[in-house]
Amino acid sequence: MPLLLLLLLLLFHPGARVHSNSWGTPGQGAYTSKALDADRYMFDHPDFLFVVAAGNAGRSGYTSIHSPGVSKNALTVGASAAAPHHDSLIYFSGVGYGYDQGMIKPNVVAPGTSLTSAGVRMGNETNSCNVQVMSGTRCDLQG
């Protein structure tokens, strides 16, 4: 069983119905096995929503959506610019066509620049109030 399907099944059985990831495989908009697995899983589990980031290769043009973001059933989220320009796509956000060429991705956009979040503890700190400011974070999956 493919790793993505196993992961989603492990989450589904305890009750999860929405799963959000900010990872993907760069592939110039290619419909990879990960996109196929996401589509298959959501077809078999219509009460489940798979949410995935569009990727950070927007400079590559209309083939910059990462897989599984190209899948037809996943909700693909792109990055908008920071306020006051939050109504426009930021230059690095993945864009392009989904599984079939008539489907444009991302499906929705959300703030993706200059985000402030709770930071991680450093070393042996126990009372950390660190914050992090990041833009367009994701983890690439290879293979």
mmCIF file with all atom_site columns, C-alpha atoms in Angstrom:
data_model
loop_
_atom_site.group_PDB
_atom_site.id
_atom_site.type_symbol
_atom_site.label_atom_id
_atom_site.label_alt_id
_atom_site.label_comp_id
_atom_site.label_asym_id
_atom_site.label_entity_id
_atom_site.label_seq_id
_atom_site.pdbx_PDB_ins_code
_atom_site.Cartn_x
_atom_site.Cartn_y
_atom_site.Cartn_z
_atom_site.occupancy
_atom_site.B_iso_or_equiv
_atom_site.pdbx_formal_charge
_atom_site.auth_seq_id
_atom_site.auth_comp_id
_atom_site.auth_asym_id
_atom_site.auth_atom_id
_atom_site.pdbx_PDB_model_num
ATOM 1   C CA . MET A 1 1   ? 0.000   0.000  0.000   1.00 0.00 ? 1   MET A CA 1
ATOM 2   C CA . PRO A 1 2   ? 1.410   3.441  -0.915  1.00 0.00 ? 2   PRO A CA 1
ATOM 3   C CA . LEU A 1 3   ? 2.635   5.481  2.045   1.00 0.00 ? 3   LEU A CA 1
ATOM 4   C CA . LEU A 1 4   ? 0.190   8.353  1.459   1.00 0.00 ? 4   LEU A CA 1
ATOM 5   C CA . LEU A 1 5   ? -2.810  6.009  1.455   1.00 0.00 ? 5   LEU A CA 1
ATOM 6   C CA . LEU A 1 6   ? -1.579  4.327  4.630   1.00 0.00 ? 6   LEU A CA 1
ATOM 7   C CA . LEU A 1 7   ? -1.116  7.707  6.338   1.00 0.00 ? 7   LEU A CA 1
ATOM 8   C CA . LEU A 1 8   ? -4.615  8.863  5.379   1.00 0.00 ? 8   LEU A CA 1
ATOM 9   C CA . LEU A 1 9   ? -6.186  5.586  6.538   1.00 0.00 ? 9   LEU A CA 1
ATOM 10  C CA . LEU A 1 10  ? -4.396  5.837  9.886   1.00 0.00 ? 10  LEU A CA 1
ATOM 11  C CA . LEU A 1 11  ? -5.892  9.304  10.336  1.00 0.00 ? 11  LEU A CA 1
ATOM 12  C CA . PHE A 1 12  ? -9.361  8.449  9.040   1.00 0.00 ? 12  PHE A CA 1
ATOM 13  C CA . HIS A 1 13  ? -10.125 5.507  11.333  1.00 0.00 ? 13  HIS A CA 1
ATOM 14  C CA . PRO A 1 14  ? -9.820  7.512  14.596  1.00 0.00 ? 14  PRO A CA 1
ATOM 15  C CA . GLY A 1 15  ? -12.158 10.154 13.136  1.00 0.00 ? 15  GLY A CA 1
ATOM 16  C CA . ALA A 1 16  ? -10.140 12.702 11.135  1.00 0.00 ? 16  ALA A CA 1
ATOM 17  C CA . ARG A 1 17  ? -12.090 13.999 8.126   1.00 0.00 ? 17  ARG A CA 1
ATOM 18  C CA . VAL A 1 18  ? -9.797  16.848 7.094   1.00 0.00 ? 18  VAL A CA 1
ATOM 19  C CA . HIS A 1 19  ? -6.053  16.516 6.558   1.00 0.00 ? 19  HIS A CA 1
ATOM 20  C CA . SER A 1 20  ? -3.845  19.493 5.709   1.00 0.00 ? 20  SER A CA 1
ATOM 21  C CA . ASN A 1 21  ? -0.286  19.286 4.411   1.00 0.00 ? 21  ASN A CA 1
ATOM 22  C CA . SER A 1 22  ? 2.264   21.800 3.215   1.00 0.00 ? 22  SER A CA 1
ATOM 23  C CA . TRP A 1 23  ? 4.410   19.327 1.350   1.00 0.00 ? 23  TRP A CA 1
ATOM 24  C CA . GLY A 1 24  ? 4.664   18.253 -2.212  1.00 0.00 ? 24  GLY A CA 1
ATOM 25  C CA . THR A 1 25  ? 6.921   16.953 -4.930  1.00 0.00 ? 25  THR A CA 1
ATOM 26  C CA . PRO A 1 26  ? 8.193   19.400 -7.522  1.00 0.00 ? 26  PRO A CA 1
ATOM 27  C CA . GLY A 1 27  ? 7.336   18.014 -10.920 1.00 0.00 ? 27  GLY A CA 1
ATOM 28  C CA . GLN A 1 28  ? 6.404   20.841 -13.265 1.00 0.00 ? 28  GLN A CA 1
ATOM 29  C CA . GLY A 1 29  ? 2.710   20.196 -12.806 1.00 0.00 ? 29  GLY A CA 1
ATOM 30  C CA . ALA A 1 30  ? 3.005   16.451 -13.414 1.00 0.00 ? 30  ALA A CA 1
ATOM 31  C CA . TYR A 1 31  ? 0.220   14.126 -12.256 1.00 0.00 ? 31  TYR A CA 1
ATOM 32  C CA . THR A 1 32  ? 2.326   11.789 -10.122 1.00 0.00 ? 32  THR A CA 1
ATOM 33  C CA . SER A 1 33  ? 1.481   8.673  -8.152  1.00 0.00 ? 33  SER A CA 1
ATOM 34  C CA . LYS A 1 34  ? 0.965   10.892 -5.057  1.00 0.00 ? 34  LYS A CA 1
ATOM 35  C CA . ALA A 1 35  ? -1.738  12.862 -6.902  1.00 0.00 ? 35  ALA A CA 1
ATOM 36  C CA . LEU A 1 36  ? -3.328  9.598  -8.057  1.00 0.00 ? 36  LEU A CA 1
ATOM 37  C CA . ASP A 1 37  ? -3.278  8.269  -4.478  1.00 0.00 ? 37  ASP A CA 1
ATOM 38  C CA . ALA A 1 38  ? -4.921  11.465 -3.168  1.00 0.00 ? 38  ALA A CA 1
ATOM 39  C CA . ASP A 1 39  ? -7.620  11.270 -5.850  1.00 0.00 ? 39  ASP A CA 1
ATOM 40  C CA . ARG A 1 40  ? -8.240  7.587  -5.242  1.00 0.00 ? 40  ARG A CA 1
ATOM 41  C CA . TYR A 1 41  ? -8.458  8.066  -1.477  1.00 0.00 ? 41  TYR A CA 1
ATOM 42  C CA . MET A 1 42  ? -10.910 10.952 -1.687  1.00 0.00 ? 42  MET A CA 1
ATOM 43  C CA . PHE A 1 43  ? -13.028 9.070  -4.229  1.00 0.00 ? 43  PHE A CA 1
ATOM 44  C CA . ASP A 1 44  ? -13.214 6.092  -1.868  1.00 0.00 ? 44  ASP A CA 1
ATOM 45  C CA . HIS A 1 45  ? -13.841 8.366  1.175   1.00 0.00 ? 45  HIS A CA 1
ATOM 46  C CA . PRO A 1 46  ? -16.209 11.135 0.005   1.00 0.00 ? 46  PRO A CA 1
ATOM 47  C CA . ASP A 1 47  ? -16.545 12.492 3.552   1.00 0.00 ? 47  ASP A CA 1
ATOM 48  C CA . PHE A 1 48  ? -12.802 13.258 3.710   1.00 0.00 ? 48  PHE A CA 1
ATOM 49  C CA . LEU A 1 49  ? -11.084 16.490 2.589   1.00 0.00 ? 49  LEU A CA 1
ATOM 50  C CA . PHE A 1 50  ? -7.424  16.475 1.612   1.00 0.00 ? 50  PHE A CA 1
ATOM 51  C CA . VAL A 1 51  ? -5.942  20.001 1.727   1.00 0.00 ? 51  VAL A CA 1
ATOM 52  C CA . VAL A 1 52  ? -2.484  20.583 0.267   1.00 0.00 ? 52  VAL A CA 1
ATOM 53  C CA . ALA A 1 53  ? -0.190  23.523 -0.504  1.00 0.00 ? 53  ALA A CA 1
ATOM 54  C CA . ALA A 1 54  ? 0.317   24.630 -4.106  1.00 0.00 ? 54  ALA A CA 1
ATOM 55  C CA . GLY A 1 55  ? 4.087   24.787 -3.663  1.00 0.00 ? 55  GLY A CA 1
ATOM 56  C CA . ASN A 1 56  ? 6.641   27.578 -3.907  1.00 0.00 ? 56  ASN A CA 1
ATOM 57  C CA . ALA A 1 57  ? 7.779   27.351 -7.529  1.00 0.00 ? 57  ALA A CA 1
ATOM 58  C CA . GLY A 1 58  ? 5.507   30.060 -8.961  1.00 0.00 ? 58  GLY A CA 1
ATOM 59  C CA . ARG A 1 59  ? 8.379   31.614 -10.866 1.00 0.00 ? 59  ARG A CA 1
ATOM 60  C CA . SER A 1 60  ? 8.220   28.541 -13.139 1.00 0.00 ? 60  SER A CA 1
ATOM 61  C CA . GLY A 1 61  ? 4.866   29.685 -14.542 1.00 0.00 ? 61  GLY A CA 1
ATOM 62  C CA . TYR A 1 62  ? 1.770   27.624 -15.228 1.00 0.00 ? 62  TYR A CA 1
ATOM 63  C CA . THR A 1 63  ? 3.416   24.288 -14.506 1.00 0.00 ? 63  THR A CA 1
ATOM 64  C CA . SER A 1 64  ? 4.517   25.137 -10.978 1.00 0.00 ? 64  SER A CA 1
ATOM 65  C CA . ILE A 1 65  ? 1.842   23.325 -8.937  1.00 0.00 ? 65  ILE A CA 1
ATOM 66  C CA . HIS A 1 66  ? 3.454   20.581 -6.883  1.00 0.00 ? 66  HIS A CA 1
ATOM 67  C CA . SER A 1 67  ? 2.029   17.089 -6.654  1.00 0.00 ? 67  SER A CA 1
ATOM 68  C CA . PRO A 1 68  ? -0.329  16.091 -5.028  1.00 0.00 ? 68  PRO A CA 1
ATOM 69  C CA . GLY A 1 69  ? -1.699  19.625 -5.482  1.00 0.00 ? 69  GLY A CA 1
ATOM 70  C CA . VAL A 1 70  ? -2.476  18.826 -9.127  1.00 0.00 ? 70  VAL A CA 1
ATOM 71  C CA . SER A 1 71  ? -4.967  16.136 -8.108  1.00 0.00 ? 71  SER A CA 1
ATOM 72  C CA . LYS A 1 72  ? -8.553  16.777 -9.116  1.00 0.00 ? 72  LYS A CA 1
ATOM 73  C CA . ASN A 1 73  ? -10.043 16.010 -5.696  1.00 0.00 ? 73  ASN A CA 1
ATOM 74  C CA . ALA A 1 74  ? -7.601  17.798 -3.363  1.00 0.00 ? 74  ALA A CA 1
ATOM 75  C CA . LEU A 1 75  ? -8.261  21.339 -2.189  1.00 0.00 ? 75  LEU A CA 1
ATOM 76  C CA . THR A 1 76  ? -5.069  23.112 -3.274  1.00 0.00 ? 76  THR A CA 1
ATOM 77  C CA . VAL A 1 77  ? -4.141  26.301 -1.401  1.00 0.00 ? 77  VAL A CA 1
ATOM 78  C CA . GLY A 1 78  ? -1.959  29.012 -2.917  1.00 0.00 ? 78  GLY A CA 1
ATOM 79  C CA . ALA A 1 79  ? -0.288  31.933 -1.156  1.00 0.00 ? 79  ALA A CA 1
ATOM 80  C CA . SER A 1 80  ? -1.493  35.523 -1.264  1.00 0.00 ? 80  SER A CA 1
ATOM 81  C CA . ALA A 1 81  ? 0.613   38.584 -0.582  1.00 0.00 ? 81  ALA A CA 1
ATOM 82  C CA . ALA A 1 82  ? 0.733   40.206 2.848   1.00 0.00 ? 82  ALA A CA 1
ATOM 83  C CA . ALA A 1 83  ? -1.712  42.976 3.793   1.00 0.00 ? 83  ALA A CA 1
ATOM 84  C CA . PRO A 1 84  ? -2.623  45.372 2.313   1.00 0.00 ? 84  PRO A CA 1
ATOM 85  C CA . HIS A 1 85  ? -2.100  43.381 -0.925  1.00 0.00 ? 85  HIS A CA 1
ATOM 86  C CA . HIS A 1 86  ? -3.700  40.164 0.325   1.00 0.00 ? 86  HIS A CA 1
ATOM 87  C CA . ASP A 1 87  ? -6.063  40.088 -2.650  1.00 0.00 ? 87  ASP A CA 1
ATOM 88  C CA . SER A 1 88  ? -3.315  39.047 -5.080  1.00 0.00 ? 88  SER A CA 1
ATOM 89  C CA . LEU A 1 89  ? -1.294  35.883 -5.569  1.00 0.00 ? 89  LEU A CA 1
ATOM 90  C CA . ILE A 1 90  ? 2.310   36.182 -4.379  1.00 0.00 ? 90  ILE A CA 1
ATOM 91  C CA . TYR A 1 91  ? 5.000   35.585 -7.005  1.00 0.00 ? 91  TYR A CA 1
ATOM 92  C CA . PHE A 1 92  ? 6.276   32.308 -5.510  1.00 0.00 ? 92  PHE A CA 1
ATOM 93  C CA . SER A 1 93  ? 2.898   30.574 -5.134  1.00 0.00 ? 93  SER A CA 1
ATOM 94  C CA . GLY A 1 94  ? 2.457   27.531 -7.332  1.00 0.00 ? 94  GLY A CA 1
ATOM 95  C CA . VAL A 1 95  ? -0.045  27.989 -10.149 1.00 0.00 ? 95  VAL A CA 1
ATOM 96  C CA . GLY A 1 96  ? -1.149  25.904 -13.075 1.00 0.00 ? 96  GLY A CA 1
ATOM 97  C CA . TYR A 1 97  ? -3.445  23.275 -14.373 1.00 0.00 ? 97  TYR A CA 1
ATOM 98  C CA . GLY A 1 98  ? -4.824  20.403 -12.369 1.00 0.00 ? 98  GLY A CA 1
ATOM 99  C CA . TYR A 1 99  ? -5.433  16.825 -13.431 1.00 0.00 ? 99  TYR A CA 1
ATOM 100 C CA . ASP A 1 100 ? -7.354  17.880 -16.507 1.00 0.00 ? 100 ASP A CA 1
ATOM 101 C CA . GLN A 1 101 ? -6.265  20.950 -18.431 1.00 0.00 ? 101 GLN A CA 1
ATOM 102 C CA . GLY A 1 102 ? -9.585  22.700 -17.816 1.00 0.00 ? 102 GLY A CA 1
ATOM 103 C CA . MET A 1 103 ? -8.989  22.868 -14.058 1.00 0.00 ? 103 MET A CA 1
ATOM 104 C CA . ILE A 1 104 ? -6.881  25.758 -12.763 1.00 0.00 ? 104 ILE A CA 1
ATOM 105 C CA . LYS A 1 105 ? -5.075  25.419 -9.448  1.00 0.00 ? 105 LYS A CA 1
ATOM 106 C CA . PRO A 1 106 ? -4.835  26.625 -6.708  1.00 0.00 ? 106 PRO A CA 1
ATOM 107 C CA . ASN A 1 107 ? -8.496  26.362 -5.707  1.00 0.00 ? 107 ASN A CA 1
ATOM 108 C CA . VAL A 1 108 ? -8.168  28.983 -2.967  1.00 0.00 ? 108 VAL A CA 1
ATOM 109 C CA . VAL A 1 109 ? -5.496  31.332 -1.647  1.00 0.00 ? 109 VAL A CA 1
ATOM 110 C CA . ALA A 1 110 ? -4.635  32.338 1.894   1.00 0.00 ? 110 ALA A CA 1
ATOM 111 C CA . PRO A 1 111 ? -2.010  34.648 3.429   1.00 0.00 ? 111 PRO A CA 1
ATOM 112 C CA . GLY A 1 112 ? 1.405   33.167 2.689   1.00 0.00 ? 112 GLY A CA 1
ATOM 113 C CA . THR A 1 113 ? 3.952   35.870 3.480   1.00 0.00 ? 113 THR A CA 1
ATOM 114 C CA . SER A 1 114 ? 5.293   37.462 6.633   1.00 0.00 ? 114 SER A CA 1
ATOM 115 C CA . LEU A 1 115 ? 3.313   35.125 8.878   1.00 0.00 ? 115 LEU A CA 1
ATOM 116 C CA . THR A 1 116 ? 4.081   35.248 12.581  1.00 0.00 ? 116 THR A CA 1
ATOM 117 C CA . SER A 1 117 ? 3.708   32.088 14.601  1.00 0.00 ? 117 SER A CA 1
ATOM 118 C CA . ALA A 1 118 ? 4.826   30.564 17.857  1.00 0.00 ? 118 ALA A CA 1
ATOM 119 C CA . GLY A 1 119 ? 8.476   29.622 17.696  1.00 0.00 ? 119 GLY A CA 1
ATOM 120 C CA . VAL A 1 120 ? 10.194  26.416 18.649  1.00 0.00 ? 120 VAL A CA 1
ATOM 121 C CA . ARG A 1 121 ? 12.188  25.989 21.817  1.00 0.00 ? 121 ARG A CA 1
ATOM 122 C CA . MET A 1 122 ? 15.915  26.291 21.450  1.00 0.00 ? 122 MET A CA 1
ATOM 123 C CA . GLY A 1 123 ? 18.227  23.888 23.255  1.00 0.00 ? 123 GLY A CA 1
ATOM 124 C CA . ASN A 1 124 ? 17.216  23.353 26.871  1.00 0.00 ? 124 ASN A CA 1
ATOM 125 C CA . GLU A 1 125 ? 14.743  26.247 27.072  1.00 0.00 ? 125 GLU A CA 1
ATOM 126 C CA . THR A 1 126 ? 11.613  25.490 29.031  1.00 0.00 ? 126 THR A CA 1
ATOM 127 C CA . ASN A 1 127 ? 9.863   28.877 29.000  1.00 0.00 ? 127 ASN A CA 1
ATOM 128 C CA . SER A 1 128 ? 10.217  30.004 25.418  1.00 0.00 ? 128 SER A CA 1
ATOM 129 C CA . CYS A 1 129 ? 8.249   32.895 23.973  1.00 0.00 ? 129 CYS A CA 1
ATOM 130 C CA . ASN A 1 130 ? 10.052  32.841 20.639  1.00 0.00 ? 130 ASN A CA 1
ATOM 131 C CA . VAL A 1 131 ? 8.204   33.803 17.484  1.00 0.00 ? 131 VAL A CA 1
ATOM 132 C CA . GLN A 1 132 ? 8.996   32.990 13.879  1.00 0.00 ? 132 GLN A CA 1
ATOM 133 C CA . VAL A 1 133 ? 8.212   35.019 10.775  1.00 0.00 ? 133 VAL A CA 1
ATOM 134 C CA . MET A 1 134 ? 8.192   32.901 7.625   1.00 0.00 ? 134 MET A CA 1
ATOM 135 C CA . SER A 1 135 ? 6.906   32.933 4.078   1.00 0.00 ? 135 SER A CA 1
ATOM 136 C CA . GLY A 1 136 ? 5.958   30.036 1.790   1.00 0.00 ? 136 GLY A CA 1
ATOM 137 C CA . THR A 1 137 ? 7.160   27.152 3.914   1.00 0.00 ? 137 THR A CA 1
ATOM 138 C CA . ARG A 1 138 ? 6.847   23.554 2.734   1.00 0.00 ? 138 ARG A CA 1
ATOM 139 C CA . CYS A 1 139 ? 8.702   20.266 2.772   1.00 0.00 ? 139 CYS A CA 1
ATOM 140 C CA . ASP A 1 140 ? 9.622   18.542 -0.495  1.00 0.00 ? 140 ASP A CA 1
ATOM 141 C CA . LEU A 1 141 ? 8.982   14.820 -0.718  1.00 0.00 ? 141 LEU A CA 1
ATOM 142 C CA . GLN A 1 142 ? 11.288  13.025 -3.061  1.00 0.00 ? 142 GLN A CA 1
ATOM 143 C CA . GLY A 1 143 ? 10.517  9.758  -4.767  1.00 0.00 ? 143 GLY A CA 1
#
